[in-house]
Amino acid sequence: MARRISSDRERGNGAGIVEFSDDAIVGTTLDGMITSWNAGAERLYGYTAREVIGRWPIAITIPEDALPEILERVGRGERVDHYETVGVRKNGRRINMSVTVSPIRNAEGRVVGASSIARDITHHKEAEAAIRER
């Protein structure tokens, strides 16, 4: 009983960390349907959770041309670290992002989904470009 209470508490703490993270944290099925969308994702992409959960617009978070390879790798249990790409916000504005995609496993260890953590690196890329232009 104490172990279950501790586990429930840890899940609650984890949920709080995800919800209040500045990074966009998105959960998907292996075929790309969005299952979770935190407040950081709302700020980064401009879509509310209500607009995307249960739908298949995973291309919002990962470019369509890279999606098959990334989902295949995650399906094999691999993690894709710090993939730099350009995303598009709901308002059409392009953003430079660093994305890490990791497998989500069930209790038996089978990969059942993917989580992506994305960070806006637009200002970083602009600063790099300004330094190169000097």
C-alpha atoms as one frame of an Amber mdcrd trajectory, in Angstrom:
protein
   0.000   0.000   0.000   2.787   2.437   0.914   4.537   1.641  -2.388   1.339
   2.467  -4.341   0.892   5.746  -2.467   4.516   6.666  -3.161   4.081   5.740
  -6.832   0.883   7.822  -7.060   2.689  10.765  -5.448   5.601  10.439  -7.915
   3.171  10.399 -10.853   1.498  13.511  -9.476   4.845  15.271  -9.105   5.805
  14.207 -12.635   2.538  15.567 -13.996   3.221  18.903 -12.305   6.711  19.062
 -13.777   5.350  18.360 -17.265   2.490  20.829 -16.976   4.604  23.729 -15.756
   7.652  23.136 -17.948   8.604  25.944 -20.326   9.443  23.259 -22.883   6.760
  21.835 -25.145   6.082  18.258 -24.015   3.860  16.190 -26.291   2.796  12.543
 -26.065   1.730  10.549 -29.129   0.783   7.060 -30.186   3.205   5.243 -32.494
   1.116   6.234 -35.497   1.352   9.907 -34.523  -1.958  10.689 -32.793  -1.434
  13.305 -30.089  -2.408  12.053 -26.627  -1.025  14.789 -24.369  -0.087  18.437
 -24.844   1.277  20.596 -22.028   1.086  24.363 -21.474   4.612  24.740 -22.904
   3.365  23.191 -26.163   0.459  25.638 -26.188   2.889  28.554 -25.845   5.387
  27.240 -28.404   3.003  26.119 -31.136  -0.016  28.335 -30.442  -2.538  25.478
 -30.411  -4.532  24.577 -27.312  -4.605  21.004 -26.036  -8.264  20.851 -26.997
  -7.378  21.627 -30.628  -4.834  18.821 -30.991  -5.401  15.954 -28.525  -6.983
  12.966 -30.256  -5.984  14.205 -33.678  -3.100  13.321 -35.975  -1.378  16.653
 -36.561   1.942  15.293 -35.251   3.558  17.119 -38.187   3.031  20.227 -36.052
   5.859  19.006 -33.831   7.999  17.002 -36.281   8.377  17.871 -39.986   6.498
  15.445 -42.245   9.630  14.495 -44.198  11.394  13.349 -40.998   8.347  11.800
 -39.323   8.547   8.225 -40.724  12.216   7.790 -39.758  11.756   9.286 -36.292
   8.657   7.207 -35.485  10.419   4.075 -36.796  13.447   4.705 -34.584  11.279
   5.388 -31.545   9.262   2.237 -32.317  12.535   0.284 -32.071  13.087   1.822
 -28.632  15.655   4.418 -29.711  15.735   8.012 -28.546  16.289  10.841 -31.040
  18.313  13.524 -29.255  18.337  17.254 -29.971  17.028  17.083 -33.512  17.181
  20.653 -34.846  14.352  21.607 -37.140  12.080  24.466 -38.138   8.476  24.367
 -36.996   5.486  26.522 -37.813   3.254  28.073 -35.183  -0.511  28.262 -35.585
  -0.132  31.894 -36.695   2.268  30.835 -39.482   5.437  32.144 -37.823   8.448
  29.853 -38.312  10.441  28.829 -35.239  13.780  27.079 -34.870  13.436  24.177
 -32.465  15.540  21.542 -30.773  13.451  18.391 -30.334  14.157  15.182 -28.414
  11.829  12.253 -29.084  11.780   9.278 -26.700   9.862   6.008 -26.571   7.016
   5.558 -24.077   6.865   1.996 -22.741   4.037   0.124 -21.060   4.436  -1.960
 -17.879   5.754  -4.905 -19.935   8.432  -2.721 -21.544   6.806  -2.635 -24.984
   7.011   0.686 -26.843   3.467   2.062 -27.083   4.047   5.704 -27.916   6.457
   8.586 -28.086   7.118  11.717 -26.110   8.699  14.769 -27.633  10.277  17.654
 -25.803  10.777  20.765 -27.915  12.488  24.028 -27.133  12.427  27.252 -29.138
  16.017  28.006 -30.175  15.165  30.843 -32.577  16.990  33.506 -30.540  20.025
  31.235 -30.240  20.097  30.681 -34.022  19.688  34.417 -34.673  22.583  35.189
 -32.306  24.770  32.603 -34.076  23.926  34.165 -37.443  24.743  37.664 -36.152
  28.147  36.474 -34.914  28.911  34.824 -38.273  28.011  38.042 -40.125  30.556
  40.119 -38.189
